Each structure stands twice: as structure tokens, then as C-alpha cells.
Coordinates of C-alpha atoms in Angstrom, one line a residue:
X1 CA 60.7 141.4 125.8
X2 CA 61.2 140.6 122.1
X3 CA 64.3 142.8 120.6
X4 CA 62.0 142.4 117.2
X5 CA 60.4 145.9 115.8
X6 CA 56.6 145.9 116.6
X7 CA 54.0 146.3 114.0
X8 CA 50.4 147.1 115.7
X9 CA 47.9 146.6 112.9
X10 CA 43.9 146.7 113.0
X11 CA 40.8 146.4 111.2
X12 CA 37.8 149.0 112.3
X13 CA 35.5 146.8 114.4
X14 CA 32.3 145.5 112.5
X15 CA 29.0 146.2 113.4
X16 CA 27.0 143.1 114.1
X17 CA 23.8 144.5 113.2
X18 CA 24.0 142.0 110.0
X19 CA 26.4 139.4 108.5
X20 CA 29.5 140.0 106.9
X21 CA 29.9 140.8 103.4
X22 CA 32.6 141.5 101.1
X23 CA 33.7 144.8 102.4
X24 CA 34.3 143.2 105.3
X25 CA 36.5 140.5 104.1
X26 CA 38.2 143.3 101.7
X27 CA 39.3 145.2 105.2
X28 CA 40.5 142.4 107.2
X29 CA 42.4 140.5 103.8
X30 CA 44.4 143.6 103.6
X31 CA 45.7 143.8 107.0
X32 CA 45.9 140.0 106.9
X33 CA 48.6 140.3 104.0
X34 CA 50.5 143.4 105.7
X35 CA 50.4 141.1 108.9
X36 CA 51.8 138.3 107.2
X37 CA 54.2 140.4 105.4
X38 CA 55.6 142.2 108.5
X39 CA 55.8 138.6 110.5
X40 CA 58.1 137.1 107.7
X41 CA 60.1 140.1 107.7
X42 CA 61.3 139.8 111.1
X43 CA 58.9 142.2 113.1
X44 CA 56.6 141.6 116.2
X45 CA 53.2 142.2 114.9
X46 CA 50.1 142.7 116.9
X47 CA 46.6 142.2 114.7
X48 CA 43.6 142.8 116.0
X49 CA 40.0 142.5 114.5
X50 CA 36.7 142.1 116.0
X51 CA 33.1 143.3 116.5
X52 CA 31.4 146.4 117.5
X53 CA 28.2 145.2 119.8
X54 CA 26.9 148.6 121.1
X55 CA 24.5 151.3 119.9
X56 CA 20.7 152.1 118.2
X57 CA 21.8 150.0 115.2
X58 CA 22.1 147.0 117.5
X59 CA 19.4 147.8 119.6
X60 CA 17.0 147.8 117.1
X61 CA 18.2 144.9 114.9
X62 CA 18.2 142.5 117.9
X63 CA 14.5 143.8 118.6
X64 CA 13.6 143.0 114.8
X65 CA 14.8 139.5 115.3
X66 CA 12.8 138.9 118.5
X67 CA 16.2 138.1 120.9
X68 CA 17.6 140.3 123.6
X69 CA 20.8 142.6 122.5
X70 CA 23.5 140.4 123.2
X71 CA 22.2 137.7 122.4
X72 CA 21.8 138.9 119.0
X73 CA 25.7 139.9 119.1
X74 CA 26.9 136.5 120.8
X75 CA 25.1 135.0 116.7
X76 CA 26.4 137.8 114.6
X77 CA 30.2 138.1 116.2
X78 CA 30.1 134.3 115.8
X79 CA 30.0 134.9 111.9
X80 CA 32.8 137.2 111.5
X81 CA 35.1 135.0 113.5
X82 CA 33.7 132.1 111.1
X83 CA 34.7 135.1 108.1
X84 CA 38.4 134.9 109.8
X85 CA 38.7 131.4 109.5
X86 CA 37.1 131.0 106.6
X87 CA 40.0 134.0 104.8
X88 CA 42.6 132.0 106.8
X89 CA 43.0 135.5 108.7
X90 CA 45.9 135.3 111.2
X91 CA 44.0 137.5 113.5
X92 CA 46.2 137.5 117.1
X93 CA 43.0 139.0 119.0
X94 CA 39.4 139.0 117.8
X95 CA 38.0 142.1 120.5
X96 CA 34.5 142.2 121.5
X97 CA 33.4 145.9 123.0
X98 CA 30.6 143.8 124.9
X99 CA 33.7 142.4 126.7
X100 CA 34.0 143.3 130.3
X101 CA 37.7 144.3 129.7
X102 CA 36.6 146.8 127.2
X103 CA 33.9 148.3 129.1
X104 CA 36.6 149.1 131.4
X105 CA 39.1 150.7 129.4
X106 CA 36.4 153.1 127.9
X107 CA 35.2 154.0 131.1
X108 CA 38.2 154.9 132.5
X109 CA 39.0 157.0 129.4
X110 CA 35.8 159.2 130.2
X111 CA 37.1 159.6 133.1
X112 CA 40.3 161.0 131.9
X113 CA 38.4 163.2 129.6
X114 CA 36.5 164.5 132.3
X115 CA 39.3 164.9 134.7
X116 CA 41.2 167.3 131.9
X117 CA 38.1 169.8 131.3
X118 CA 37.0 168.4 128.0
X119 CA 33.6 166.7 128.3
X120 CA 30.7 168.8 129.8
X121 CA 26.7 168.3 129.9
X122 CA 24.3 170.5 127.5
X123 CA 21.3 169.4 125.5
X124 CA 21.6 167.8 121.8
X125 CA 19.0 168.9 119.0
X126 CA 20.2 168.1 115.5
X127 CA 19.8 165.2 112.6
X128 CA 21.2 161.8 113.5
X129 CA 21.7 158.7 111.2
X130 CA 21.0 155.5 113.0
X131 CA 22.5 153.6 110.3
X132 CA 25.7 155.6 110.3
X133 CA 25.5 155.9 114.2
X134 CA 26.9 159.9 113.0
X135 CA 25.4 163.1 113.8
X136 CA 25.0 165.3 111.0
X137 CA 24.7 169.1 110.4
X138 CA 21.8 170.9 108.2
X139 CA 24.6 171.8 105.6
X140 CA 25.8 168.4 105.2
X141 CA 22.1 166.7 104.4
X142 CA 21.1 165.9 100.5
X143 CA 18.1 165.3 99.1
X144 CA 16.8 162.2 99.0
X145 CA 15.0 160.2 95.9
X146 CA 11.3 161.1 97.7
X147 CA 12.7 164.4 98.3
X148 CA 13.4 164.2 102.5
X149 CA 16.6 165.2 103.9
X150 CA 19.3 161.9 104.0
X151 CA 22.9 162.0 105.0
X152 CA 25.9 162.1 102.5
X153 CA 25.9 158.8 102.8
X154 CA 22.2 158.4 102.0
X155 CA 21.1 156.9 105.3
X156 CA 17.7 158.0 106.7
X157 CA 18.5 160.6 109.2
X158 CA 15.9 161.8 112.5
X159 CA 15.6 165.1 114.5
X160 CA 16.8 164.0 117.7
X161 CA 16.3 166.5 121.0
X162 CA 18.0 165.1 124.1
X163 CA 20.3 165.7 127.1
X164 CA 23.5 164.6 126.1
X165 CA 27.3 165.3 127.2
X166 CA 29.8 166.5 124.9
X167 CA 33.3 166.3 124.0
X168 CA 35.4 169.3 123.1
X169 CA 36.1 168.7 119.5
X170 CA 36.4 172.1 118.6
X171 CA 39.1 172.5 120.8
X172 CA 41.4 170.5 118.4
X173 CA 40.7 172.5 115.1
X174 CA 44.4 173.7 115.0
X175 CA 46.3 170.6 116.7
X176 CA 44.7 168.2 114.2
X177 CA 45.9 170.8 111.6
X178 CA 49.5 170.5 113.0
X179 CA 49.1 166.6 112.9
X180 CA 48.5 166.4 109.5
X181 CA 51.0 168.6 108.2
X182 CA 53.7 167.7 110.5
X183 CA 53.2 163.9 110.3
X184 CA 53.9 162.5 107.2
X185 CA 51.3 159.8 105.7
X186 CA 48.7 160.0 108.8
X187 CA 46.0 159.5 106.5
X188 CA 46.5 157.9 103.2
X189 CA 45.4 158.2 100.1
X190 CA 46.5 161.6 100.0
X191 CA 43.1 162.3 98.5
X192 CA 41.8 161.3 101.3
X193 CA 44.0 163.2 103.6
X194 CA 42.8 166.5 101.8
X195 CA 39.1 165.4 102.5
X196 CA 39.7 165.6 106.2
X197 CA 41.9 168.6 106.4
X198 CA 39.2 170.6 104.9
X199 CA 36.7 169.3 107.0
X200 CA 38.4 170.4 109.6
X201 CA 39.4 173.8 108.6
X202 CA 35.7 174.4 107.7
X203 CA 35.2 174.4 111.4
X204 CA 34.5 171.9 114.5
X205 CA 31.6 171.5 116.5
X206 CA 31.8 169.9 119.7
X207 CA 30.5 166.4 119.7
X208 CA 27.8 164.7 121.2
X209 CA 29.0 161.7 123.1
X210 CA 26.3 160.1 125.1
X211 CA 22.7 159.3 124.4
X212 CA 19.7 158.7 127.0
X213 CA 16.9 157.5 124.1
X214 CA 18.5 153.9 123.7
X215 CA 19.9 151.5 126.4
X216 CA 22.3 149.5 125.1
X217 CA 26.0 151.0 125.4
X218 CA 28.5 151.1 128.2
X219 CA 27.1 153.2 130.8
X220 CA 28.2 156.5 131.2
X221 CA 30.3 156.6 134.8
X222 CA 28.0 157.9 137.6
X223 CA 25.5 159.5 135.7
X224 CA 22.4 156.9 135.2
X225 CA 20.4 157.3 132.5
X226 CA 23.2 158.3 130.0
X227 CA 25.1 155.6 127.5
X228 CA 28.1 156.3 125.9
X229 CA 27.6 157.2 121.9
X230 CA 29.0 154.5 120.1
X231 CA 32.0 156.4 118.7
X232 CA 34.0 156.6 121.7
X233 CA 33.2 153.4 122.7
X234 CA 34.2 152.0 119.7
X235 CA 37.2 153.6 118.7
X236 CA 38.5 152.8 122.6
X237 CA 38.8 149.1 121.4
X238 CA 42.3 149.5 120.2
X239 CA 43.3 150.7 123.3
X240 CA 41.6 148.0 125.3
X241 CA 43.2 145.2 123.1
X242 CA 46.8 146.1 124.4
X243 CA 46.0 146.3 128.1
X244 CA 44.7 150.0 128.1
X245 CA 44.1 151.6 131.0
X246 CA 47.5 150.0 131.8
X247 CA 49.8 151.9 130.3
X248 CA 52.5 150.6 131.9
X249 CA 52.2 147.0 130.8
X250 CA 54.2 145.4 128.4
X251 CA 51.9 145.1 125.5
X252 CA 50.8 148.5 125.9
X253 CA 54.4 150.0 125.5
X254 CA 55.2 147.5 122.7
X255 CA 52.1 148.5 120.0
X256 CA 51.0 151.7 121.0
X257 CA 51.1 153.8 119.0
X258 CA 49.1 151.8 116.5
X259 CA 51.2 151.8 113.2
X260 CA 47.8 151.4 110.4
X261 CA 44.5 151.8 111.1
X262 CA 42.8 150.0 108.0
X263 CA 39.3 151.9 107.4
X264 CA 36.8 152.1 104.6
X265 CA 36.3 155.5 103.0
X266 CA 33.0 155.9 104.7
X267 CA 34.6 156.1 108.6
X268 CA 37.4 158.3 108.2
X269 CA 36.3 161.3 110.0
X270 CA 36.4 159.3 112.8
X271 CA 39.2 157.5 112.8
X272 CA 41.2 160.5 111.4
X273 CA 39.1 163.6 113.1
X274 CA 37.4 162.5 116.3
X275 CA 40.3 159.1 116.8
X276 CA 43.0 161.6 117.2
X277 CA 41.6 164.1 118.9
X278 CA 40.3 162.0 122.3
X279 CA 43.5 160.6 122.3
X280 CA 45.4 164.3 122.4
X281 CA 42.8 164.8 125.2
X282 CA 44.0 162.2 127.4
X283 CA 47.9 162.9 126.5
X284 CA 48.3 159.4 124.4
X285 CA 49.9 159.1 121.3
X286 CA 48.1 159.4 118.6
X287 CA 48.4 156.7 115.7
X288 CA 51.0 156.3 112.8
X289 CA 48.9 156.0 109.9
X290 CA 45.1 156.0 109.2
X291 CA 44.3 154.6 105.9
X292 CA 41.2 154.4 103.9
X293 CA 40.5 152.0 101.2
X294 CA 37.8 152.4 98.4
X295 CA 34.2 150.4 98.2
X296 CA 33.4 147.3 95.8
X297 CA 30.7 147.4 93.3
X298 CA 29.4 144.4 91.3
X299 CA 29.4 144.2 87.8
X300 CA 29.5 147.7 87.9
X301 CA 26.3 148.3 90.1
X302 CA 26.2 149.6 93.8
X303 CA 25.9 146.9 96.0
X304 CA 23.3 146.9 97.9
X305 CA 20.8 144.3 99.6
X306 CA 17.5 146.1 97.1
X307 CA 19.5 145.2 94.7
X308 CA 20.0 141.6 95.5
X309 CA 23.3 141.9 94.5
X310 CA 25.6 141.3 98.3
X311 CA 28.7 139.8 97.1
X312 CA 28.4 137.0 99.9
X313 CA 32.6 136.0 101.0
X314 CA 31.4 132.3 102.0
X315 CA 30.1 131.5 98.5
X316 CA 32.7 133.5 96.7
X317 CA 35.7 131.1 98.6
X318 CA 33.1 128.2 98.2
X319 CA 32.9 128.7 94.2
X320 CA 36.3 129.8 93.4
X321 CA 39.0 128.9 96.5
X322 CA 40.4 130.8 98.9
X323 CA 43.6 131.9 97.6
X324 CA 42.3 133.1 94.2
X325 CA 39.9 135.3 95.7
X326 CA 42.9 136.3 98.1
X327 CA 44.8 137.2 95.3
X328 CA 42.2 139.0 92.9
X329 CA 40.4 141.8 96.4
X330 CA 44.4 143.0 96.1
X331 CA 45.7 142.3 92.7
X332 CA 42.4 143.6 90.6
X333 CA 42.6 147.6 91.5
X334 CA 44.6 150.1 93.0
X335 CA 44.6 149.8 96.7
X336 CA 42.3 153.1 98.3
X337 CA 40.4 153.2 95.2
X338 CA 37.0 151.6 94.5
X339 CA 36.7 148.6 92.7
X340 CA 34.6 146.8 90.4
X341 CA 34.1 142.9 90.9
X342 CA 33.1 140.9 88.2
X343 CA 33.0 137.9 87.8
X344 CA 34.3 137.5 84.1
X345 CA 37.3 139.7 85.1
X346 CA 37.9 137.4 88.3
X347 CA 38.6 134.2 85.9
X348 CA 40.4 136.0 83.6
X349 CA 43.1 137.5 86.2
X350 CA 43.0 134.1 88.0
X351 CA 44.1 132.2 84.4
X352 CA 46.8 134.7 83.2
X353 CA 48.6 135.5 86.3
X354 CA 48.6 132.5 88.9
X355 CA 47.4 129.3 86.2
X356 CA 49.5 130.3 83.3
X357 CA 52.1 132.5 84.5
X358 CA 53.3 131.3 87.8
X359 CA 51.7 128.1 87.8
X360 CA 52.8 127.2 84.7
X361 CA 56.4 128.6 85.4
X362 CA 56.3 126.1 88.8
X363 CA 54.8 123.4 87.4
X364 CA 56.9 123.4 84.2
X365 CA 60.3 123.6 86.0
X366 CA 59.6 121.3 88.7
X367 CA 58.5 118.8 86.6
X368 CA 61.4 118.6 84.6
X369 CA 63.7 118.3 87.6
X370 CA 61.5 115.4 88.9
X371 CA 61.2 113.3 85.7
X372 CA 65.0 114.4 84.5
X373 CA 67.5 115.4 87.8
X374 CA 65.7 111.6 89.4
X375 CA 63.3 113.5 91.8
X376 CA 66.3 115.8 93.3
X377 CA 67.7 119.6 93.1
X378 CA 70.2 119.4 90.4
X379 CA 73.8 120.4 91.0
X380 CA 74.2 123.7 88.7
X381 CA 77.5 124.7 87.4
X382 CA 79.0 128.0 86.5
X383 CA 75.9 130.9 86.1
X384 CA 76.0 132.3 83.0
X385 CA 75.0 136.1 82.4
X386 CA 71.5 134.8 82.1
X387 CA 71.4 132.7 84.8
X388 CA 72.7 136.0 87.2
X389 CA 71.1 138.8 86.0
X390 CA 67.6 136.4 87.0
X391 CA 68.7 135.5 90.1
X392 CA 69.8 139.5 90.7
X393 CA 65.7 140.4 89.4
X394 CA 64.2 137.5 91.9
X395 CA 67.1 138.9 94.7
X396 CA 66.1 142.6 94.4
X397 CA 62.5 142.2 95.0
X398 CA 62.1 142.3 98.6
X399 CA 63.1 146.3 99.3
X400 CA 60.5 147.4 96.6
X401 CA 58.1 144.7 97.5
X402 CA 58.9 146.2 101.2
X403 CA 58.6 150.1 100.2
X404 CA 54.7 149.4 98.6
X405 CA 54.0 147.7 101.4
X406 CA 54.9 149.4 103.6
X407 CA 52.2 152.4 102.0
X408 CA 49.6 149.7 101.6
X409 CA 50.1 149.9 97.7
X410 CA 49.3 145.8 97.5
X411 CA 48.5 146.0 94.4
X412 CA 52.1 148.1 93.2
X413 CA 53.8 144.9 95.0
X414 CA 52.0 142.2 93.6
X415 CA 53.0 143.8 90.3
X416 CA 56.3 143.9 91.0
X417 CA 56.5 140.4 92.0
X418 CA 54.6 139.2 88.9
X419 CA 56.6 141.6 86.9
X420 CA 59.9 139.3 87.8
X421 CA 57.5 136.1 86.8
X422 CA 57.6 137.1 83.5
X423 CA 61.0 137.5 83.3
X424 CA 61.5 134.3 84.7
X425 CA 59.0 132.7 82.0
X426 CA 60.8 134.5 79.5
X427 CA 64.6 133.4 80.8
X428 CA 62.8 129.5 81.0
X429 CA 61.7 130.3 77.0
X430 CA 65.4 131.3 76.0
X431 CA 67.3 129.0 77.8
X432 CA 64.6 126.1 76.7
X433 CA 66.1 123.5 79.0
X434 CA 64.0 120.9 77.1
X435 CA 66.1 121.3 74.1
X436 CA 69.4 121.2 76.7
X437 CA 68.1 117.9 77.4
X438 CA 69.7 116.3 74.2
X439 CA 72.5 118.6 73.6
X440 CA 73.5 119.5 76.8
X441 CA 72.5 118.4 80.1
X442 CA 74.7 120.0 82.3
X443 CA 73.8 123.2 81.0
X444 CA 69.8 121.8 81.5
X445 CA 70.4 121.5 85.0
X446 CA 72.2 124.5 86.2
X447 CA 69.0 126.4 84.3
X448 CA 66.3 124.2 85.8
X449 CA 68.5 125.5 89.4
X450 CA 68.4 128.7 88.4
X451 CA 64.5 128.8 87.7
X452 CA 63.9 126.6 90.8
X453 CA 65.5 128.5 92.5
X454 CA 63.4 131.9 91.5
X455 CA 60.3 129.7 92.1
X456 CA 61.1 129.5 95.8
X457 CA 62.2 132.6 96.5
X458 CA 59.2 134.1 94.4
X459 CA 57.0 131.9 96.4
X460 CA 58.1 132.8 99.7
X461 CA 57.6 136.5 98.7
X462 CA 53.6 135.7 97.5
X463 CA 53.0 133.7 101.0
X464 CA 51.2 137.2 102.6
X465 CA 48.9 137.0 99.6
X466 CA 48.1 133.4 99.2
X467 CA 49.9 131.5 102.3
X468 CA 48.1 128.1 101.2
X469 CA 49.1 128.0 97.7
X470 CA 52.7 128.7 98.5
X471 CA 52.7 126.4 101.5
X472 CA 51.8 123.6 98.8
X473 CA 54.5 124.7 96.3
X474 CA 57.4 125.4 99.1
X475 CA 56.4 121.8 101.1
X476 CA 57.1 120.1 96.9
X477 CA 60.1 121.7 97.0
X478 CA 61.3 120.7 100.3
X479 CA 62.0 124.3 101.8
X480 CA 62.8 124.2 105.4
X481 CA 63.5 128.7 106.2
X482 CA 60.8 130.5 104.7
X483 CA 61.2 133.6 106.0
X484 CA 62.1 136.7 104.4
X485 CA 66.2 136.4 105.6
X486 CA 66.4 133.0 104.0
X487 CA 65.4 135.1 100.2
X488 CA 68.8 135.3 98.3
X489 CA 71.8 133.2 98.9
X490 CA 71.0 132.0 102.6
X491 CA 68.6 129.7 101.4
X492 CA 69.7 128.6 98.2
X493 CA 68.0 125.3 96.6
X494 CA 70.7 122.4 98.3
X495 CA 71.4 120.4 95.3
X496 CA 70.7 116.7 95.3
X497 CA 68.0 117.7 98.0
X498 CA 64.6 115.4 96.9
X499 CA 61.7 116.9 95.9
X500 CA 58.2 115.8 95.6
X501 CA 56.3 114.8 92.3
X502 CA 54.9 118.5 91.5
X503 CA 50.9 119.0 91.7
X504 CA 49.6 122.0 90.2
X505 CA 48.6 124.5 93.0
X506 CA 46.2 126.9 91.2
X507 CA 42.8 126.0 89.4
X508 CA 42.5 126.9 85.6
X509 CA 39.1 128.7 86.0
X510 CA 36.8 128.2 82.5
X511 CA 36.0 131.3 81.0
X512 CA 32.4 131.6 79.0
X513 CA 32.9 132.3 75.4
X514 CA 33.2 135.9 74.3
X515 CA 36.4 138.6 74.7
X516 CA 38.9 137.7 76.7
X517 CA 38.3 133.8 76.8
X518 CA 41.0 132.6 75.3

């Protein structure tokens, strides 16, 4: 076994009962970057994505399209993995809960459930979202624009009557209240945290965990007739990923417990409620960290397919690039907060902060060395005060860089990196190495060193975000180590090393006329 720390992060599962939108991409891109991050800084990292295949949703999607359930699923799941490639996701499993693995590792956790007292047989009558696959009570229902009862998310919702067997939620009220005051960030934002907390305290219901009106779900263990409600079939995919029901194996010990759940808003109760509690009911840890980001709107409208207005990933990437559209989902808004895309704000970001601020601060740099140091890493002489307290900005970024990511605050890093880009722009202004050309070139080169040498360290810190930009920019520069222990002296520029003739890695997007243009 690797002496490396292990970093187990996921993405919820997506439903295949349509393609993948931007939410989806959103999800993944964020634990893409903390993946990415975590890899380069030394740690063993498990990240798992995939596609949830079972339930109503399904059921009835596939029969709208006129193909048999998995069928349907073998064509959608296809798209999300063609989503991961398309993101340049670094995905080290893409889980299917139609796989014959997973329908084993569920199945044996209902068996565990049942063994220790907490699933029993009654009859379910009560309001149930197909859309949301959730159960909902009569106080939770709003009213709805023709004035019928939806859910609080506005899905249509049904009187279902059936038998069903049900898990003893309510048996969990004060343990889950223990969990979240005794360990520290398991649900972030905090906001958020304080939304489940006072669902819970308001009182569990046991829950429904099997259905006999639909077919298409992992059977219920030797009781025909009865599927397993999609909740505890899909949440059981992080489990099966690392070799659950072996808990003795070696990927098993190594990532679980799960350090981040990544979640939208609209699925925390059951990753942070109904996740946490199975678990506790089988005596398995329950996971680090459960966090749930905000929703996208566009242009300041909900998006909604009515509306015409799905933000489609594919065309987005096909229209703008991938790495600028990397950059923007994590750089425009708060991480855990909604967000607004529009496409005005998305050129304007892309020009100030990666064409003319760290483009520019490359390009400009790099090509002075090339046409004036004959293609090769000048030798610098002594550092001046300038030239240190630079290199000391660029050299302390890593253990704040480390502490916002490490709370999923992407955007807090990002502006902590680009924070040190402008003080490297402003040092390249002072020091004006042009000027040094004439009057003193020794000087000229030890300042192009130093601001080469913040380019690549700044670039190998940006690689999580946008690892195909920086590729380009550390492959004209010749850098061999670009993990996160060769930042600082250890992998200091080599003078006289050769570089190539610098390209310009990011696009200068043109901005109609009107504010903000120039």
C-alpha cells in the first residue's frame, strides 16, 4: 500500500432520465479541480462519478422514448462519460448502479439493515414526487401556479397508497444531532448545515424504502414484488465503488470514509439526513464532509427547458474553449452560492484575468527572454528587495491556496492566486526590463528570472483549474517537476536551460460594444 494520504472525493450520481446540462458539469468541474489539486499535492485520491439508472424517473422516460429501460441508460450514461471527456475530468471510476457489482453491494446492505432491527414492512400512503424521486409530507407542499399541491421544489407530486418497507429514520433524530455538532464542517456552507439541523430537530419520519408500483430497481432480497426506492440504492454507490461489501479490502480501508461528498443544494437531505443515518445503521463510518453548492441561472432567468434557455456544456466548450469555461463555473461566484451566467460577464472575466493579466504577464516575459537571453533562462544575479519580496508573495501561496481548498472555497483560491498576478504585473511595470535592456542588461536578466520564475510556479499552482492551458505554458518553459513540492526553490528556473518561442495560451474573447467592453 501507498504511504500517500488518501483523498476519497465524489460527485452525486446523475440521473440519466435526460442529458447533461450545466449543473452537471458545475458538480463534477469542482471535484475535478479538488482532485487535481489533492493529486499534485502529494495525496492518493480516489474520484468517482457516474450515473444513477434506477427508478420511476427512468422507467417512464425510457417508455416515452419507445426503448426498454436500460437500454435507454446504456444512451444516456454514454453522454455523461462523453461530458467527462469533453471537461477533461480525471474521473478514476465512472459507477453505473445498473452494474452487477452495485446491485450487490446494495443488497447486501439491506440485508445488514434488516439483520440489526431497522427496516420493517407497513403500508405507504402519502405525496410522492416522481421527478424528485422524494416523498413528501402535507406540510411541506406549496401551491402551485394552477393552484394544485407541488413539492418545494415545484415538481408535480401524486397520492401514492402502497405496501412498502421502511427504514427507521426516526431512530436517528438525536445521533444525527450529535454528528453535526460534534463534527466539524460535515455539511458546508454553514447555511446549509443549519437547513438540515432544523429539519431534523422538527422531527423524523421513518422512510419508505421500497416501491411495488414500478419495476425497474434492484430487487428487494427475497421478497418478490418489491424494488428498492431509489435512495438507498443510489446513495450505496459510493460504497460499491471501493469494494463494499468487502470491507476488508484494500481500497475499502484506504477511502472510506469518503472525505467530500460534492452535492447540489437540492439533494442534501439525503446526502446529509438519510446518507448518514443508513450508514450508522450498519456500524460504517459515516462521511467527512457533505457539501452543497448553489444553482446557475442564465442571464438572470431560471433555467429551465420551457424557457428554452438549458445552458448546454458541449456548445459552451465548443464556442468558448475548455479551459475558459473551466476557469469562469469557479472563478465568477462564491463557491455554495448560486450563480448567474452570462455571457457578457463570461468574456469580460476571460479578457481581464487570464488574456490580459496572466497571459499577458507570460507572454510578455517569455518573449523577452526568447528574443533577448537567445532562447534560454537567463543567469540572474544578486535579488534585489524587489526581486525577493516577489518570489516570497509567489512562495507563500500554496498554504492559503491549500486552506480554501481544502473548504471548497475555489473561488477564495483563485483570488488568491490572481491576487499575486497582479503583483507580479506590477513588479514587471517597476522594474521595466525593457528599459534595462539599454542601460543595464544584467539587471534585465536577473528580473526577467525572477518573473519567469513566478510564471511557473504560478502556473503550476492554476493546473487544477485549467490543466491544458498550463500544460502549454509549463511544456514552453521547459519544466520537467510540476508538482506541488517542486513550488519554491526545488524547482527553480535552471539558467541557460532553452525555452521554446512563446505562443499565447489564452484567447482574447471580443466583447460587444456597451459597458465593460473596453
Amino acid at each position: 500500500m501507498t504511504d500517500r494520504p488518501s483523498y476519497y472525493i465524489t460527485t452525486p450520481i446523475y440521473y440519466v432520465n435526460d442529458v447533461p446540462h450545466i449543473g452537471h458539469a458545475y458538480t463534477t468541474l469542482a471535484c475535478d479541480v479538488l482532485a487535481r489539486f489533492k493529486r499534485l499535492d502529494g495525496f492518493d485520491v480516489m474520484f468517482l462519478t457516474g450515473t444513477d439508472e434506477h427508478g420511476q424517473k427512468v422507467e417512464k422516460s425510457a417508455e416515452k422514448a419507445g426503448v426498454d429501460p436500460q437500454a435507454f441508460c446504456d444512451r444516456v450514461s454514454e453522454r455523461f462519460r462523453d461530458l467527462a471527456k469533453a471537461m477533461n475530468f480525471s474521473n478514476d471510476q465512472f459507477i453505473r448502479t445498473t452494474e452487477d457489482r452495485h446491485k450487490k453491494a446494495v443488497q447486501h446492505l439491506w440485508k445488514e439493515l434488516v439483520a440489526k432491527g431497522y427496516i420493517y414492512e407497513d403500508k405507504y400512503a402519502g405525496w410522492y414526487s416522481v421527478r424528485d424521486e422524494a416523498f413528501y409530507g402535507e406540510a411541506e407542499l406549496i401551491d402551485g401556479p394552477d393552484g394544485a399541491k407541488v413539492a418545494p421544489t415545484g415538481a408535480p407530486v401524486e397520492w401514492v397508497e402502497e405496501p412498502s418497507f421502511f427504514f427507521k429514520l426516526s431512530a436517528f433524530e438525536d445521533k444525527l444531532l450529535e454528528l453535526y455538532d460534534t463534527q466539524e464542517d460535515f455539511v458546508l456552507p454553514k447555511s446549509r448545515l443549519n437547513e438540515v439541523r432544523s429539519f431534523v430537530k422538527g422531527g423524523l419520519e421513518d422512510l419508505s424504502i421500497s416501491r411495488t408500483t414500478f419495476s425497474w430497481g434492484v430487487p428487494v432480497p427475497d421478497v418478490p414484488g418489491h424494488i428498492m426506492y431509489v435512495w438507498i440504492d443510489a446513495l450505496t454507490n459510493y460504497l460499491t465503488a471501493i469494494g463494499y461489501p468487502d470491507t476488508d479490502s484494500e481500497t475499502y480501508e484506504k477511502y472510506w470514509p469518503a472525505n467530500v461528498h460534492m452535492v447540489g443544494k437540492d439533494i442534501l437531505r439525503f446526502h446529509a439526513v438519510y446518507w448518514p443515518a443508513f450508514l450508522m445503521a450498519a456500524d460504517l463510518p459515516v462521511p467527512q464532509r457533505v457539501f452543497a453548492h448553489g444553482w446557475w441561472t442564465n442571464e438572470g432567468q431560471k433555467i429551465s427547458k420551457s424557457l428554452g434557455n438549458v445552458i448546454d456544456p458541449f456548445a459552451l466548450i465548443e464556442s468558448h474553449g475548455l479551459d475558459p469555461v473551466r476557469f469562469f463555473l469557479l472563478r465568477e461566484v462564491p463557491f455554495g452560492n448560486d450563480g448567474d451566467f452570462s455571457e457578457r460577464a463570461f468574456l469580460i472575466r476571460c479578457n481581464a484575468d487570464l488574456s490580459n493579466n496572466f497571459g499577458n504577464l507570460a507572454q510578455r516575459s517569455l518573449s523577452m527572454i526568447f528574443k533577448n537571453c537567445d532562447g534560454t533562462v537567463p543567469t540572474p544575479g544578486a535579488f534585489s528587495d524587489a526581486d525577493k519580496a516577489i518570489l516570497a508573495a509567489v512562495e507563500g501561496l500554496l498554504p492559503v491556496v491549500r486552506g480554501h481548498m481544502d473548504r471548497q472555497a475555489f473561488n477564495l483560491a483563485l483570488d488568491a492566486i490572481w491576487g499575486v498576478v497582479g503583483e507580479a504585473n506590477v513588479y514587471i511595470a517597476n522594474e521595466a526590463p525593457w528599459t534595462l535592456k539599454k542601460t543595464d542588461p544584467e539587471r534585465m536578466g536577473t528580473v526577467l528570472y525572477v518573473t519567469a520564475e513566478c510564471v511557473r510556479q504560478l502556473a503550476i499552482l492554476i493546473q487544477p483549474f485549467m490543466p491544458m492551458a498550463m500544460e502549454k505554458m509549463l511544456d514552453q518553459m521547459a519544466v520537467e517537476g510540476r508538482g506541488f513540492d517542486t513550488l519554491g526553490e526545488a524547482g527553480r528556473l535552471k539558467p541557460g536551460a532553452a525555452i521554446a518561442q512563446p505562443q499565447g495560451v489564452f484567447p482574447r474573447f471580443e466583447v460587444p460594444a456597451g459597458e465593460g467592453a473596453a
